[in-house]
Amino acid sequence: MADDSHPAHLSPSELGTKDYWETFYARTLSHLSTKHTTTTTTTTTKPTSNPNPNTSDEDEESEDDIDDDSDPGTSWFSEHNAPDKVLQFLTDEEFPLAPVNTLPPPSSSSDSNKKEEGSDQPSILDLGTGNGSMLALLRKRGGYKGAMVGIDYSIRSVELARELQRLRIHSAYLSDSDEEEGKGEGEGGDTNIRFEEWDILHGDVHDTASSSSGGKVDWFPYDKGGFDIVLDKGTFDAVSLSDEVIPDGQDGHASGKTIQRRVCERYPGIVRGLVRKGGFVVVTSCNWTEEELVAWFTRTGSSGGDGVEDKLVVWGRVEYPRFRFGGREGQGVCTVCFQRV
């Protein structure tokens, strides 16, 4: 353990820079635009007869629909099946806010209460939303009906997430059955996912002066004190790889000099201020061990920004396959669920 009761810092990397992610998502957007244009043109000019006797029309259509490259279809930590495992965790009946525990029985649903169904359902904030696929999974396959907001400091990420939602070409937007496809959109209120550009390290939702409009941001549930569920799928990893430092005003005042701290030290406290009291923060990491992640997010002394004195405690964890190497046991990725108490 390093000083101030937090794990030793990671060495800075280009993966911790905004330029890297802007370039990454700009390239992905370009790929998506080219692929969509090519697919549309191919579909329009496709001959009525199949010139290849060894390939059926259905096979060709399937190949057109499936995105086998690593751009729009790439999902976070997919090599560890993390998206599906987190989805299973958040939809298990043991999780208090799972739809099975919050939605009314199907028999009690009616046209009159469907419109109000989403308003009292758990709200979800996705930090560093990327292509927005995790929120799409929770909406389409997880059955979450409440407000969903994905934020990212990369405007290109936001553009990509919005475009994938508009085109519905990412596999995350597919329901488990064709019959369910589209259910939720346009019914029972607005269930579309909202994607916004926001840098939580340099923009405080609790400080109205930090908003570009000079007031409160319209996507934050101020009336509830925060979101019910906050997701981090490698964003803390990226922040931990940033070489950005910030002055610690509090320590500087006490010692008479300004102390520079890595920006990642502020992150857990800021995240805590985005979730309501009693809500949950689910963090997935491939750079930190489970013990290190717990140490970062449960340590004291980091302000949540909303003036509420409380803390995060471990509520649960996601199990991944474990491996042994060099006499030690570990796993390639870890997911810890914290609760604000």
Short mmCIF file of N, CA and C in Angstrom, two decimals, residues 81-210:
data_model
loop_
_atom_site.label_atom_id
_atom_site.label_comp_id
_atom_site.label_asym_id
_atom_site.label_seq_id
_atom_site.Cartn_x
_atom_site.Cartn_y
_atom_site.Cartn_z
N ASN A 81 -16.16 -12.25 -21.08
CA ASN A 81 -17.62 -12.34 -21.02
C ASN A 81 -18.19 -11.41 -19.95
N ALA A 82 -17.50 -10.31 -19.71
CA ALA A 82 -17.91 -9.39 -18.64
C ALA A 82 -19.29 -8.77 -18.86
N PRO A 83 -19.64 -8.33 -20.07
CA PRO A 83 -20.97 -7.73 -20.24
C PRO A 83 -22.10 -8.66 -19.81
N ASP A 84 -22.04 -9.91 -20.25
CA ASP A 84 -23.10 -10.85 -19.90
C ASP A 84 -23.10 -11.18 -18.41
N LYS A 85 -21.92 -11.25 -17.82
CA LYS A 85 -21.85 -11.57 -16.39
C LYS A 85 -22.40 -10.42 -15.54
N VAL A 86 -22.10 -9.19 -15.92
CA VAL A 86 -22.65 -8.04 -15.20
C VAL A 86 -24.16 -7.97 -15.42
N LEU A 87 -24.60 -8.28 -16.64
CA LEU A 87 -26.03 -8.32 -16.93
C LEU A 87 -26.73 -9.34 -16.03
N GLN A 88 -26.13 -10.52 -15.92
CA GLN A 88 -26.71 -11.56 -15.06
C GLN A 88 -26.76 -11.11 -13.60
N PHE A 89 -25.71 -10.44 -13.16
CA PHE A 89 -25.64 -9.97 -11.78
C PHE A 89 -26.74 -8.96 -11.48
N LEU A 90 -26.94 -8.02 -12.41
CA LEU A 90 -27.91 -6.94 -12.19
C LEU A 90 -29.35 -7.38 -12.43
N THR A 91 -29.55 -8.54 -13.01
CA THR A 91 -30.92 -9.03 -13.24
C THR A 91 -31.26 -10.21 -12.34
N ASP A 92 -30.32 -10.63 -11.52
CA ASP A 92 -30.59 -11.72 -10.59
C ASP A 92 -31.53 -11.25 -9.49
N GLU A 93 -32.42 -12.10 -9.05
CA GLU A 93 -33.40 -11.71 -8.05
C GLU A 93 -32.77 -11.32 -6.71
N GLU A 94 -31.51 -11.72 -6.49
CA GLU A 94 -30.84 -11.33 -5.26
C GLU A 94 -30.43 -9.86 -5.27
N PHE A 95 -30.33 -9.27 -6.46
CA PHE A 95 -29.99 -7.84 -6.54
C PHE A 95 -31.27 -7.05 -6.31
N PRO A 96 -31.30 -6.18 -5.31
CA PRO A 96 -32.55 -5.50 -4.91
C PRO A 96 -33.24 -4.72 -6.01
N LEU A 97 -32.46 -4.13 -6.94
CA LEU A 97 -33.06 -3.28 -7.96
C LEU A 97 -33.28 -4.00 -9.29
N ALA A 98 -33.11 -5.30 -9.30
CA ALA A 98 -33.37 -6.07 -10.53
C ALA A 98 -34.84 -5.93 -10.93
N PRO A 99 -35.12 -5.89 -12.23
CA PRO A 99 -36.51 -5.74 -12.69
C PRO A 99 -37.47 -6.75 -12.08
N VAL A 100 -36.99 -7.96 -11.80
CA VAL A 100 -37.87 -8.97 -11.21
C VAL A 100 -38.38 -8.54 -9.84
N ASN A 101 -37.64 -7.61 -9.20
CA ASN A 101 -38.04 -7.13 -7.88
C ASN A 101 -38.75 -5.78 -7.92
N THR A 102 -38.69 -5.09 -9.05
CA THR A 102 -39.24 -3.72 -9.10
C THR A 102 -40.42 -3.56 -10.06
N LEU A 103 -40.49 -4.41 -11.08
CA LEU A 103 -41.59 -4.29 -12.05
C LEU A 103 -42.83 -5.02 -11.54
N PRO A 104 -44.01 -4.49 -11.84
CA PRO A 104 -45.24 -5.18 -11.45
C PRO A 104 -45.41 -6.46 -12.26
N PRO A 105 -46.15 -7.43 -11.74
CA PRO A 105 -46.39 -8.66 -12.49
C PRO A 105 -47.05 -8.35 -13.83
N PRO A 106 -46.75 -9.12 -14.87
CA PRO A 106 -47.35 -8.87 -16.19
C PRO A 106 -48.86 -8.82 -16.16
N SER A 107 -49.48 -9.60 -15.30
CA SER A 107 -50.94 -9.64 -15.25
C SER A 107 -51.55 -8.35 -14.74
N SER A 108 -50.72 -7.58 -13.98
CA SER A 108 -51.25 -6.33 -13.43
C SER A 108 -51.00 -5.14 -14.33
N SER A 109 -50.30 -5.36 -15.45
CA SER A 109 -50.00 -4.26 -16.37
C SER A 109 -51.24 -3.88 -17.17
N SER A 110 -51.39 -2.60 -17.40
CA SER A 110 -52.49 -2.09 -18.22
C SER A 110 -52.00 -0.89 -18.98
N ASP A 111 -52.78 -0.47 -19.97
CA ASP A 111 -52.38 0.68 -20.78
C ASP A 111 -52.22 1.93 -19.93
N SER A 112 -52.98 2.04 -18.87
CA SER A 112 -52.94 3.25 -18.05
C SER A 112 -51.68 3.33 -17.21
N ASN A 113 -51.23 2.18 -16.67
CA ASN A 113 -50.05 2.26 -15.81
C ASN A 113 -48.75 1.99 -16.55
N LYS A 114 -48.82 1.55 -17.83
CA LYS A 114 -47.60 1.36 -18.60
C LYS A 114 -46.85 2.67 -18.80
N LYS A 115 -47.59 3.76 -18.93
CA LYS A 115 -46.97 5.06 -19.15
C LYS A 115 -46.20 5.52 -17.93
N GLU A 116 -46.60 5.04 -16.75
CA GLU A 116 -45.93 5.43 -15.52
C GLU A 116 -44.91 4.41 -15.07
N GLU A 117 -44.81 3.30 -15.82
CA GLU A 117 -43.96 2.20 -15.42
C GLU A 117 -42.50 2.60 -15.30
N GLY A 118 -42.01 3.39 -16.26
CA GLY A 118 -40.61 3.75 -16.26
C GLY A 118 -40.25 4.81 -15.25
N SER A 119 -41.19 5.64 -14.86
CA SER A 119 -40.88 6.78 -13.99
C SER A 119 -40.43 6.37 -12.60
N ASP A 120 -40.92 5.24 -12.09
CA ASP A 120 -40.56 4.83 -10.74
C ASP A 120 -39.59 3.65 -10.75
N GLN A 121 -38.98 3.38 -11.90
CA GLN A 121 -38.02 2.29 -12.01
C GLN A 121 -36.60 2.80 -11.80
N PRO A 122 -35.67 1.92 -11.41
CA PRO A 122 -34.29 2.34 -11.14
C PRO A 122 -33.66 3.07 -12.31
N SER A 123 -32.99 4.17 -12.01
CA SER A 123 -32.26 4.94 -13.02
C SER A 123 -30.81 4.47 -13.04
N ILE A 124 -30.19 4.52 -14.22
CA ILE A 124 -28.83 4.01 -14.38
C ILE A 124 -27.96 5.04 -15.07
N LEU A 125 -26.77 5.27 -14.53
CA LEU A 125 -25.77 6.14 -15.14
C LEU A 125 -24.57 5.29 -15.52
N ASP A 126 -24.14 5.41 -16.77
CA ASP A 126 -22.99 4.66 -17.28
C ASP A 126 -21.83 5.63 -17.47
N LEU A 127 -20.78 5.48 -16.69
CA LEU A 127 -19.62 6.37 -16.75
C LEU A 127 -18.63 5.88 -17.80
N GLY A 128 -18.25 6.77 -18.73
CA GLY A 128 -17.39 6.35 -19.82
C GLY A 128 -18.12 5.35 -20.68
N THR A 129 -19.24 5.78 -21.22
CA THR A 129 -20.18 4.86 -21.86
C THR A 129 -19.65 4.19 -23.12
N GLY A 130 -18.63 4.79 -23.78
CA GLY A 130 -18.08 4.17 -24.98
C GLY A 130 -19.12 4.09 -26.08
N ASN A 131 -19.42 2.87 -26.54
CA ASN A 131 -20.43 2.72 -27.60
C ASN A 131 -21.84 2.52 -27.04
N GLY A 132 -21.98 2.60 -25.72
CA GLY A 132 -23.31 2.52 -25.10
C GLY A 132 -23.90 1.13 -25.05
N SER A 133 -23.12 0.10 -25.35
CA SER A 133 -23.68 -1.25 -25.48
C SER A 133 -24.17 -1.83 -24.16
N MET A 134 -23.55 -1.45 -23.02
CA MET A 134 -23.99 -2.03 -21.76
C MET A 134 -25.39 -1.54 -21.39
N LEU A 135 -25.66 -0.29 -21.62
CA LEU A 135 -26.99 0.23 -21.34
C LEU A 135 -28.02 -0.41 -22.27
N ALA A 136 -27.62 -0.64 -23.51
CA ALA A 136 -28.52 -1.30 -24.46
C ALA A 136 -28.84 -2.72 -23.99
N LEU A 137 -27.84 -3.41 -23.47
CA LEU A 137 -28.07 -4.76 -22.95
C LEU A 137 -29.06 -4.74 -21.79
N LEU A 138 -28.87 -3.80 -20.88
CA LEU A 138 -29.75 -3.72 -19.72
C LEU A 138 -31.17 -3.34 -20.12
N ARG A 139 -31.30 -2.53 -21.16
CA ARG A 139 -32.62 -2.12 -21.62
C ARG A 139 -33.32 -3.26 -22.37
N LYS A 140 -32.63 -3.83 -23.35
CA LYS A 140 -33.26 -4.78 -24.25
C LYS A 140 -33.33 -6.19 -23.69
N ARG A 141 -32.28 -6.62 -23.00
CA ARG A 141 -32.26 -7.99 -22.49
C ARG A 141 -32.46 -8.06 -20.98
N GLY A 142 -32.08 -6.99 -20.30
CA GLY A 142 -32.21 -7.00 -18.85
C GLY A 142 -33.57 -6.59 -18.35
N GLY A 143 -34.33 -5.87 -19.19
CA GLY A 143 -35.68 -5.48 -18.80
C GLY A 143 -35.76 -4.23 -17.94
N TYR A 144 -34.66 -3.49 -17.83
CA TYR A 144 -34.70 -2.24 -17.06
C TYR A 144 -35.49 -1.19 -17.82
N LYS A 145 -36.46 -0.55 -17.16
CA LYS A 145 -37.36 0.39 -17.81
C LYS A 145 -37.13 1.84 -17.42
N GLY A 146 -36.31 2.08 -16.41
CA GLY A 146 -36.11 3.43 -15.91
C GLY A 146 -35.20 4.26 -16.79
N ALA A 147 -34.94 5.50 -16.36
CA ALA A 147 -34.08 6.41 -17.11
C ALA A 147 -32.66 5.87 -17.20
N MET A 148 -32.07 6.00 -18.37
CA MET A 148 -30.69 5.57 -18.59
C MET A 148 -29.91 6.71 -19.22
N VAL A 149 -28.75 6.99 -18.66
CA VAL A 149 -27.88 8.04 -19.19
C VAL A 149 -26.47 7.50 -19.30
N GLY A 150 -25.88 7.66 -20.47
CA GLY A 150 -24.48 7.31 -20.67
C GLY A 150 -23.68 8.57 -20.91
N ILE A 151 -22.63 8.79 -20.13
CA ILE A 151 -21.81 9.98 -20.31
C ILE A 151 -20.37 9.59 -20.64
N ASP A 152 -19.71 10.46 -21.37
CA ASP A 152 -18.31 10.23 -21.74
C ASP A 152 -17.67 11.58 -22.01
N TYR A 153 -16.38 11.69 -21.70
CA TYR A 153 -15.72 12.97 -21.97
C TYR A 153 -15.32 13.10 -23.43
N SER A 154 -15.47 12.01 -24.18
CA SER A 154 -15.19 12.04 -25.61
C SER A 154 -16.47 12.28 -26.40
N ILE A 155 -16.53 13.39 -27.12
CA ILE A 155 -17.70 13.69 -27.93
C ILE A 155 -17.89 12.65 -29.02
N ARG A 156 -16.78 12.07 -29.49
CA ARG A 156 -16.87 11.03 -30.53
C ARG A 156 -17.54 9.77 -29.97
N SER A 157 -17.27 9.46 -28.72
CA SER A 157 -17.95 8.33 -28.08
C SER A 157 -19.44 8.56 -28.04
N VAL A 158 -19.84 9.77 -27.65
CA VAL A 158 -21.26 10.11 -27.55
C VAL A 158 -21.92 10.01 -28.93
N GLU A 159 -21.23 10.51 -29.96
CA GLU A 159 -21.78 10.44 -31.32
C GLU A 159 -21.94 8.98 -31.76
N LEU A 160 -20.96 8.15 -31.42
CA LEU A 160 -21.03 6.74 -31.78
C LEU A 160 -22.20 6.05 -31.08
N ALA A 161 -22.33 6.28 -29.79
CA ALA A 161 -23.41 5.65 -29.02
C ALA A 161 -24.78 6.07 -29.55
N ARG A 162 -24.91 7.34 -29.87
CA ARG A 162 -26.19 7.83 -30.41
C ARG A 162 -26.48 7.21 -31.77
N GLU A 163 -25.45 7.08 -32.59
CA GLU A 163 -25.64 6.53 -33.93
C GLU A 163 -26.00 5.05 -33.88
N LEU A 164 -25.33 4.31 -32.99
CA LEU A 164 -25.63 2.88 -32.86
C LEU A 164 -27.06 2.68 -32.35
N GLN A 165 -27.51 3.57 -31.46
CA GLN A 165 -28.88 3.47 -30.98
C GLN A 165 -29.87 3.80 -32.10
N ARG A 166 -29.53 4.80 -32.91
CA ARG A 166 -30.42 5.20 -34.00
C ARG A 166 -30.54 4.09 -35.05
N LEU A 167 -29.40 3.49 -35.39
CA LEU A 167 -29.40 2.47 -36.44
C LEU A 167 -29.79 1.08 -35.93
N ARG A 168 -29.67 0.87 -34.61
CA ARG A 168 -29.99 -0.42 -34.01
C ARG A 168 -29.20 -1.56 -34.67
N ILE A 169 -27.93 -1.32 -34.96
CA ILE A 169 -27.16 -2.36 -35.63
C ILE A 169 -26.21 -3.09 -34.69
N HIS A 170 -26.06 -2.61 -33.46
CA HIS A 170 -25.24 -3.33 -32.49
C HIS A 170 -26.05 -4.48 -31.92
N SER A 171 -25.39 -5.61 -31.71
CA SER A 171 -26.09 -6.80 -31.21
C SER A 171 -26.75 -6.55 -29.86
N ALA A 172 -26.25 -5.59 -29.09
CA ALA A 172 -26.82 -5.31 -27.78
C ALA A 172 -28.25 -4.79 -27.88
N TYR A 173 -28.62 -4.26 -29.04
CA TYR A 173 -29.98 -3.73 -29.22
C TYR A 173 -30.98 -4.81 -29.64
N LEU A 174 -30.52 -6.05 -29.75
CA LEU A 174 -31.41 -7.14 -30.12
C LEU A 174 -31.98 -7.78 -28.87
N SER A 175 -33.28 -8.02 -28.85
CA SER A 175 -33.93 -8.70 -27.74
C SER A 175 -33.67 -10.20 -27.83
N ASP A 176 -34.01 -10.91 -26.76
CA ASP A 176 -33.86 -12.36 -26.77
C ASP A 176 -34.78 -13.02 -27.79
N SER A 177 -35.87 -12.36 -28.14
CA SER A 177 -36.78 -12.89 -29.15
C SER A 177 -37.19 -11.77 -30.10
N ASP A 178 -37.45 -12.12 -31.34
CA ASP A 178 -37.86 -11.12 -32.32
C ASP A 178 -39.17 -10.46 -31.91
N GLU A 179 -39.97 -11.19 -31.18
CA GLU A 179 -41.27 -10.67 -30.77
C GLU A 179 -41.11 -9.48 -29.84
N GLU A 180 -40.01 -9.49 -29.05
CA GLU A 180 -39.79 -8.42 -28.09
C GLU A 180 -39.08 -7.24 -28.72
N GLU A 181 -38.55 -7.43 -29.92
CA GLU A 181 -37.79 -6.36 -30.56
C GLU A 181 -38.64 -5.11 -30.71
N GLY A 182 -38.10 -4.00 -30.19
CA GLY A 182 -38.81 -2.74 -30.29
C GLY A 182 -39.72 -2.49 -29.13
N LYS A 183 -40.00 -3.51 -28.30
CA LYS A 183 -40.88 -3.30 -27.16
C LYS A 183 -40.19 -2.37 -26.18
N GLY A 184 -40.88 -1.37 -25.72
CA GLY A 184 -40.28 -0.39 -24.82
C GLY A 184 -40.10 0.92 -25.53
N GLU A 185 -39.60 0.91 -26.76
CA GLU A 185 -39.47 2.13 -27.53
C GLU A 185 -40.84 2.57 -28.00
N GLY A 186 -41.23 3.76 -27.58
CA GLY A 186 -42.49 4.31 -28.02
C GLY A 186 -43.66 3.85 -27.19
N GLU A 187 -43.44 2.91 -26.25
CA GLU A 187 -44.52 2.44 -25.39
C GLU A 187 -44.13 2.67 -23.95
N GLY A 188 -45.11 3.04 -23.12
CA GLY A 188 -44.83 3.20 -21.71
C GLY A 188 -43.88 4.34 -21.43
N GLY A 189 -43.93 5.38 -22.24
CA GLY A 189 -43.07 6.53 -22.01
C GLY A 189 -41.79 6.42 -22.82
N ASP A 190 -40.89 7.40 -22.62
CA ASP A 190 -39.64 7.45 -23.36
C ASP A 190 -38.63 6.50 -22.74
N THR A 191 -38.31 5.44 -23.44
CA THR A 191 -37.35 4.48 -22.92
C THR A 191 -36.05 4.50 -23.70
N ASN A 192 -35.86 5.48 -24.58
CA ASN A 192 -34.60 5.60 -25.27
C ASN A 192 -33.50 5.94 -24.28
N ILE A 193 -32.29 5.55 -24.63
CA ILE A 193 -31.14 5.83 -23.77
C ILE A 193 -30.57 7.19 -24.14
N ARG A 194 -30.23 7.97 -23.16
CA ARG A 194 -29.69 9.30 -23.40
C ARG A 194 -28.17 9.26 -23.27
N PHE A 195 -27.48 9.86 -24.24
CA PHE A 195 -26.03 9.92 -24.22
C PHE A 195 -25.59 11.37 -24.23
N GLU A 196 -24.71 11.73 -23.29
CA GLU A 196 -24.28 13.11 -23.13
C GLU A 196 -22.77 13.20 -22.94
N GLU A 197 -22.20 14.30 -23.46
CA GLU A 197 -20.78 14.58 -23.24
C GLU A 197 -20.62 15.22 -21.86
N TRP A 198 -19.80 14.62 -21.02
CA TRP A 198 -19.58 15.17 -19.68
C TRP A 198 -18.29 14.58 -19.11
N ASP A 199 -17.44 15.45 -18.59
CA ASP A 199 -16.20 15.03 -17.95
C ASP A 199 -16.39 15.15 -16.44
N ILE A 200 -16.58 14.03 -15.77
CA ILE A 200 -16.90 14.10 -14.34
C ILE A 200 -15.73 14.58 -13.49
N LEU A 201 -14.51 14.51 -14.04
CA LEU A 201 -13.35 14.97 -13.28
C LEU A 201 -13.21 16.48 -13.31
N HIS A 202 -13.83 17.13 -14.30
CA HIS A 202 -13.70 18.58 -14.42
C HIS A 202 -15.05 19.28 -14.52
N GLY A 203 -16.12 18.56 -14.23
CA GLY A 203 -17.45 19.15 -14.22
C GLY A 203 -18.27 18.55 -13.10
N ASP A 204 -18.58 19.33 -12.10
CA ASP A 204 -19.31 18.85 -10.93
C ASP A 204 -20.80 19.08 -11.12
N VAL A 205 -21.60 18.00 -11.15
CA VAL A 205 -23.04 18.15 -11.34
C VAL A 205 -23.69 18.85 -10.15
N HIS A 206 -23.01 18.85 -9.01
CA HIS A 206 -23.56 19.50 -7.82
C HIS A 206 -23.16 20.97 -7.74
N ASP A 207 -22.28 21.38 -8.65
CA ASP A 207 -21.86 22.78 -8.73
C ASP A 207 -22.48 23.37 -9.99
N THR A 208 -23.55 24.14 -9.83
CA THR A 208 -24.28 24.65 -11.00
C THR A 208 -23.41 25.55 -11.87
N ALA A 209 -22.37 26.13 -11.29
CA ALA A 209 -21.50 27.02 -12.07
C ALA A 209 -20.66 26.24 -13.07
N SER A 210 -20.51 24.93 -12.85
CA SER A 210 -19.67 24.13 -13.75
C SER A 210 -20.40 23.72 -15.01
#
